[in-house]
Short mmCIF file of C-alpha atoms in Angstrom, two decimals:
data_model
loop_
_atom_site.label_atom_id
_atom_site.label_comp_id
_atom_site.label_asym_id
_atom_site.label_seq_id
_atom_site.Cartn_x
_atom_site.Cartn_y
_atom_site.Cartn_z
CA MET A 1 0.00 0.00 0.00
CA ALA A 2 0.98 3.66 -0.35
CA THR A 3 3.56 5.24 1.93
CA ILE A 4 2.57 8.46 3.71
CA GLU A 5 4.78 10.40 1.28
CA GLU A 6 2.77 8.94 -1.62
CA ALA A 7 -0.59 9.46 0.15
CA LEU A 8 0.15 13.16 0.76
CA GLU A 9 1.65 13.85 -2.66
CA ILE A 10 0.14 16.81 -4.51
CA GLU A 11 1.04 18.69 -7.69
CA ARG A 12 0.51 22.39 -8.33
CA LEU A 13 -1.68 23.05 -11.37
CA GLU A 14 -1.99 26.80 -10.87
CA ARG A 15 -0.98 29.35 -8.22
CA ASP A 16 -3.68 28.19 -5.78
CA ILE A 17 -4.92 25.01 -7.48
CA PHE A 18 -3.47 21.58 -6.62
CA ARG A 19 -4.20 17.96 -7.45
CA GLY A 20 -3.73 15.11 -5.00
CA ALA A 21 -2.44 11.65 -5.74
CA SER A 22 -4.72 8.63 -6.09
CA THR A 23 -3.26 5.66 -4.24
CA LYS A 24 -3.91 1.94 -4.10
CA THR A 25 -6.60 1.09 -1.54
CA GLN A 26 -9.05 -1.61 -0.47
CA LEU A 27 -11.59 1.01 0.64
CA PRO A 28 -14.78 1.69 -1.38
CA ARG A 29 -14.40 5.45 -0.80
CA THR A 30 -11.42 7.75 -0.33
CA PHE A 31 -10.05 7.60 3.21
CA GLY A 32 -11.03 10.82 4.98
CA GLY A 33 -7.59 11.26 6.50
CA GLN A 34 -6.03 11.28 3.04
CA VAL A 35 -8.40 13.99 1.80
CA ALA A 36 -7.78 16.10 4.91
CA GLY A 37 -4.02 15.56 4.71
CA GLN A 38 -3.81 16.52 1.03
CA ALA A 39 -6.00 19.57 1.64
CA LEU A 40 -3.67 20.68 4.43
CA VAL A 41 -0.58 20.16 2.26
CA SER A 42 -2.25 22.33 -0.40
CA ALA A 43 -2.88 25.10 2.13
CA VAL A 44 0.70 24.87 3.45
CA ARG A 45 2.04 25.39 -0.08
CA THR A 46 0.43 28.86 -0.18
CA VAL A 47 1.76 30.12 3.19
CA ASP A 48 5.10 31.71 4.08
CA PRO A 49 7.42 29.18 5.80
CA GLY A 50 7.55 31.37 8.92
CA TYR A 51 3.99 30.31 9.80
CA GLN A 52 3.01 26.98 11.38
CA VAL A 53 -0.39 25.26 11.26
CA HIS A 54 -2.19 25.61 14.59
CA SER A 55 -5.72 24.48 13.71
CA LEU A 56 -7.97 23.08 11.02
CA HIS A 57 -11.73 22.57 10.70
CA GLY A 58 -13.06 20.33 7.94
CA TYR A 59 -16.36 18.89 6.67
CA PHE A 60 -16.69 15.67 4.68
CA LEU A 61 -19.44 16.52 2.19
CA ARG A 62 -19.53 13.55 -0.19
CA PRO A 63 -17.73 10.21 -0.39
CA GLY A 64 -14.68 10.48 -2.63
CA ASN A 65 -13.89 8.00 -5.41
CA PRO A 66 -10.51 6.45 -4.49
CA GLN A 67 -9.80 5.72 -8.17
CA GLU A 68 -9.91 9.43 -9.04
CA ARG A 69 -7.59 12.27 -8.09
CA THR A 70 -8.96 15.15 -6.06
CA VAL A 71 -8.42 18.78 -7.08
CA PHE A 72 -7.92 21.27 -4.23
CA LEU A 73 -8.87 24.93 -4.63
CA VAL A 74 -7.18 27.20 -2.07
CA GLU A 75 -8.58 30.62 -1.09
CA ARG A 76 -6.27 33.10 0.66
CA ILE A 77 -8.70 34.44 3.26
CA ARG A 78 -6.26 36.49 5.34
CA ASP A 79 -2.55 37.20 5.64
CA GLY A 80 -1.76 39.05 8.88
CA ARG A 81 1.37 39.74 10.89
CA SER A 82 0.73 36.89 13.37
CA PHE A 83 -1.97 34.74 11.74
CA CYS A 84 -3.03 33.76 8.27
CA THR A 85 -6.04 31.74 7.13
CA ARG A 86 -6.74 29.53 4.15
CA ARG A 87 -9.93 27.85 2.94
CA VAL A 88 -9.57 24.70 0.83
CA THR A 89 -12.21 22.87 -1.20
CA GLY A 90 -11.59 19.36 -2.50
CA VAL A 91 -13.38 18.64 -5.78
CA GLN A 92 -14.09 15.51 -7.83
CA ASN A 93 -16.13 15.59 -11.05
CA GLY A 94 -17.13 19.20 -10.42
CA GLU A 95 -18.58 18.50 -6.96
CA ALA A 96 -17.13 19.44 -3.58
CA ILE A 97 -16.33 16.36 -1.47
CA PHE A 98 -14.47 18.17 1.34
CA THR A 99 -14.03 21.70 2.64
CA MET A 100 -11.55 22.92 5.23
CA SER A 101 -10.39 26.09 6.94
CA ALA A 102 -6.81 26.11 8.23
CA SER A 103 -5.18 28.74 10.43
CA PHE A 104 -1.45 29.44 10.69
CA HIS A 105 0.47 31.27 13.44
CA ILE A 106 4.03 32.58 13.69
CA GLY A 107 4.19 31.62 17.42
CA ASP A 108 4.33 33.89 20.45
CA GLU A 109 5.22 33.73 24.16
CA GLY A 110 2.62 33.39 26.94
CA PRO A 111 1.46 31.35 29.96
CA GLU A 112 1.72 27.57 29.68
CA HIS A 113 -0.19 24.60 31.12
CA GLN A 114 -1.48 21.19 29.99
CA ASP A 115 -3.38 18.14 31.22
CA GLU A 116 -1.43 15.17 32.49
CA MET A 117 -1.01 12.16 30.25
CA PRO A 118 -3.04 9.11 31.39
CA ASN A 119 -1.14 6.32 33.12
CA VAL A 120 -1.40 3.58 30.49
CA PRO A 121 0.62 0.54 29.39
CA LEU A 122 3.61 1.48 27.23
CA PRO A 123 3.44 0.57 23.54
CA HIS A 124 6.26 -1.95 23.88
CA ASP A 125 4.13 -3.85 26.42
CA LEU A 126 1.36 -4.31 23.83
CA PRO A 127 1.44 -6.75 20.90
CA ASP A 128 2.19 -5.57 17.38
CA ALA A 129 -1.02 -5.65 15.32
CA ARG A 130 0.84 -7.56 12.61
CA THR A 131 0.99 -10.57 14.93
CA SER A 132 -2.14 -10.12 17.04
CA MET A 133 -4.90 -8.84 14.77
CA SER A 134 -7.96 -11.03 14.32
CA PRO A 135 -8.55 -12.51 10.83
CA GLU A 136 -11.59 -10.29 10.23
CA ARG A 137 -9.45 -7.17 10.86
CA LEU A 138 -6.47 -8.16 8.71
CA TRP A 139 -7.71 -5.94 5.90
CA ALA A 140 -6.99 -2.91 8.11
CA MET A 141 -3.43 -4.10 8.67
CA ARG A 142 -2.95 -4.40 4.91
CA GLU A 143 -4.49 -0.97 4.26
CA TRP A 144 -2.27 0.80 6.81
CA GLU A 145 0.74 -1.54 6.78
CA HIS A 146 3.17 1.37 7.26
CA TRP A 147 1.57 2.30 10.61
CA ASP A 148 2.19 0.62 13.96
CA ILE A 149 -1.17 0.87 15.77
CA ARG A 150 -1.58 -0.73 19.20
CA THR A 151 -4.99 -0.45 20.89
CA ILE A 152 -4.95 -0.71 24.68
CA PRO A 153 -7.35 -3.47 25.85
CA GLN A 154 -10.52 -2.08 27.43
CA GLU A 155 -9.68 -3.65 30.80
CA GLN A 156 -6.37 -1.69 30.84
CA VAL A 157 -7.75 1.71 29.75
CA ALA A 158 -6.97 4.52 32.24
CA ARG A 159 -10.54 5.49 33.20
CA ARG A 160 -11.67 9.03 33.92
CA GLY A 161 -14.76 9.46 36.07
CA GLY A 162 -18.00 10.29 34.31
CA LEU A 163 -16.85 9.32 30.81
CA VAL A 164 -19.17 6.77 29.23
CA ALA A 165 -16.98 5.55 26.34
CA GLN A 166 -13.17 5.61 26.26
CA GLN A 167 -10.49 4.19 23.99
CA GLN A 168 -6.71 4.60 24.04
CA VAL A 169 -4.41 3.84 21.14
CA TRP A 170 -0.63 4.07 20.70
CA PHE A 171 0.50 4.72 17.14
CA ARG A 172 3.52 5.75 15.09
CA TYR A 173 4.68 5.66 11.49
CA ARG A 174 6.95 2.62 11.11
CA HIS A 175 9.61 4.34 8.96
CA SER A 176 11.74 7.46 9.40
CA LEU A 177 10.10 10.63 8.09
CA PRO A 178 11.63 13.92 6.88
CA ASP A 179 12.56 16.45 9.58
CA ASP A 180 10.20 19.16 8.23
CA PRO A 181 7.74 19.86 11.13
CA LEU A 182 4.94 20.69 8.69
CA PHE A 183 5.23 17.24 7.14
CA HIS A 184 4.65 15.70 10.57
CA VAL A 185 1.61 17.95 11.08
CA CYS A 186 0.13 16.84 7.75
CA THR A 187 0.92 13.21 8.59
CA LEU A 188 -0.93 13.55 11.91
CA ALA A 189 -3.90 15.13 10.10
CA TYR A 190 -3.98 11.98 7.95
CA MET A 191 -3.72 9.65 10.95
CA SER A 192 -6.14 11.51 13.24
CA ASP A 193 -9.17 10.26 11.29
CA MET A 194 -8.13 6.66 11.96
CA THR A 195 -9.63 4.86 15.03
CA LEU A 196 -11.31 7.97 16.53
CA LEU A 197 -14.88 7.15 15.53
CA GLY A 198 -14.28 3.67 16.94
CA SER A 199 -14.32 5.16 20.44
CA SER A 200 -18.09 5.57 20.03
CA LYS A 201 -18.51 1.84 19.34
CA VAL A 202 -16.61 0.38 22.32
CA ILE A 203 -19.84 0.15 24.35
CA HIS A 204 -21.91 -0.95 21.31
CA PRO A 205 -19.64 -3.66 19.88
CA ASP A 206 -22.46 -5.85 18.60
CA ASP A 207 -24.59 -3.14 16.98
CA PRO A 208 -24.11 -3.20 13.16
CA THR A 209 -23.76 0.39 11.96
CA GLN A 210 -22.80 2.38 8.90
CA ASN A 211 -19.87 4.58 9.93
CA ALA A 212 -18.42 7.69 8.28
CA SER A 213 -16.67 10.89 9.35
CA LEU A 214 -18.87 13.99 9.06
CA ASP A 215 -16.64 16.78 10.34
CA HIS A 216 -13.20 17.03 11.87
CA ALA A 217 -11.34 19.68 13.87
CA MET A 218 -7.72 19.67 15.08
CA TRP A 219 -5.48 21.90 17.15
CA PHE A 220 -1.70 21.46 17.00
CA LEU A 221 -0.30 22.46 20.38
CA ARG A 222 3.38 21.48 20.53
CA PRO A 223 6.03 20.08 18.18
CA PHE A 224 6.12 16.31 17.70
CA ARG A 225 7.26 13.58 15.35
CA ALA A 226 4.76 11.18 13.77
CA ASP A 227 7.44 8.48 13.52
CA ASP A 228 7.75 8.45 17.35
CA TRP A 229 5.13 6.86 19.60
CA LEU A 230 2.02 8.99 20.21
CA LEU A 231 -0.87 8.17 22.57
CA TYR A 232 -4.37 8.89 21.23
CA ASP A 233 -6.58 9.25 24.34
CA GLN A 234 -10.13 9.10 22.96
CA ALA A 235 -13.64 9.48 24.35
CA SER A 236 -17.19 9.66 22.99
CA PRO A 237 -19.37 11.83 25.25
CA SER A 238 -22.58 11.36 23.26
CA ALA A 239 -24.28 9.31 20.56
CA GLY A 240 -27.80 9.60 19.23
CA PHE A 241 -29.92 10.23 16.12
CA GLY A 242 -27.42 8.25 14.03
CA ARG A 243 -24.46 10.48 14.96
CA ALA A 244 -21.68 10.24 17.54
CA LEU A 245 -19.47 12.96 18.98
CA THR A 246 -15.88 11.92 19.64
CA GLY A 247 -12.75 13.65 20.86
CA GLY A 248 -9.11 12.84 21.40
CA ARG A 249 -6.01 14.18 23.11
CA ILE A 250 -2.67 13.21 21.57
CA PHE A 251 0.42 12.95 23.79
CA ASN A 252 4.01 12.11 22.93
CA GLN A 253 5.77 9.44 24.96
CA GLY A 254 7.34 12.12 27.15
CA GLY A 255 3.87 13.18 28.32
CA GLN A 256 3.56 16.41 26.32
CA LEU A 257 0.09 17.20 24.94
CA VAL A 258 0.84 17.80 21.26
CA ALA A 259 -2.61 17.92 19.63
CA ALA A 260 -6.36 17.79 20.28
CA VAL A 261 -9.08 16.47 17.97
CA VAL A 262 -12.90 16.64 17.87
CA GLN A 263 -14.98 14.75 15.33
CA GLU A 264 -18.63 14.00 14.71
CA GLY A 265 -19.36 10.86 12.77
CA LEU A 266 -22.21 8.87 11.32
CA ILE A 267 -23.03 5.68 13.24
CA ARG A 268 -26.35 4.88 11.65
CA THR A 269 -28.04 1.55 12.34
CA LEU A 270 -27.78 -0.65 9.25
CA ARG A 271 -31.04 -1.03 7.40
CA GLU A 272 -32.13 -4.42 6.07
CA ASP A 273 -31.87 -3.14 2.49
#
C-alpha cells in the first residue's frame, strides 16, 4: 500500500490550485484522512514558511472516489502579521467532497499549562497488530501496513470518572520521516481520522452500523514527530440520532500534549436493504 509520502503527494496546477495523488486502496471510498491531509498540504504550499499550522476545521461533504484524483482549490482568506487563514475545497467531477479552513500562526510567548497524560501501558508492552490482529481485521493491517497501531485493551484503559466511552491507542509511522515539522503535522492530520470514531462503538460492539466521518477539527499544540510513539486518548461523550461525537487528546511518549481532535461521525443503524 501507499507510503505516507505517496498518500500526501500533490502537484501544483496553478498558483492556488493543486491535485492530490490517487493511491492503491481496499476502501470503497477515499479515506477521509487522506483527503484532509492533502488539503492541508495544499494550504501549506500557499503560506510563508515562517507560519506553522495551529488548527484546522473540515467537513466531509460527499464520499470520494478512491480511483480518481482530487483537485484542491485554495482561497487566501487572510494574511496578517501573526496569523493567516486559508480555505480549501476538495473537488471531484465538479462537486465538492471536502471543505476545510486552516489557520497558521508565527508563534508567540505566553502562559503555559497542559493536562497530564493518562497512566497507560507502554506501547512496547502491547502486541504488534501484525501478529495479534484477528482474521476479520487483517484488511486494516494491509491498508495501513506502514503504521504501527496498538490499541490498549478495554480492561487496561486509564478510566476518567463520568466518561461513558473511552479508547486509548498508541500509534507511530513505522519508517523514518523527513525532519520538516509541517510534514509531521500533515501526517498527523492523515492519521487523526483513523480509530477515533471507533471510540463511540466500544460500548456498542455488537450493533451493526454504517460509519463515516462527518466533520473534523484539530489543534496542533506542541512540536512532535509522527514516527515516534504517540498516545491517542479518545472518548465519545454522546451518541444519538445516528451520529456520535468523539474527541481525542494526543500525547508524545514524554507526556507532552501535542494535539487535540474533535470529530462528529455517522453511526447509523444498518437497514435491512
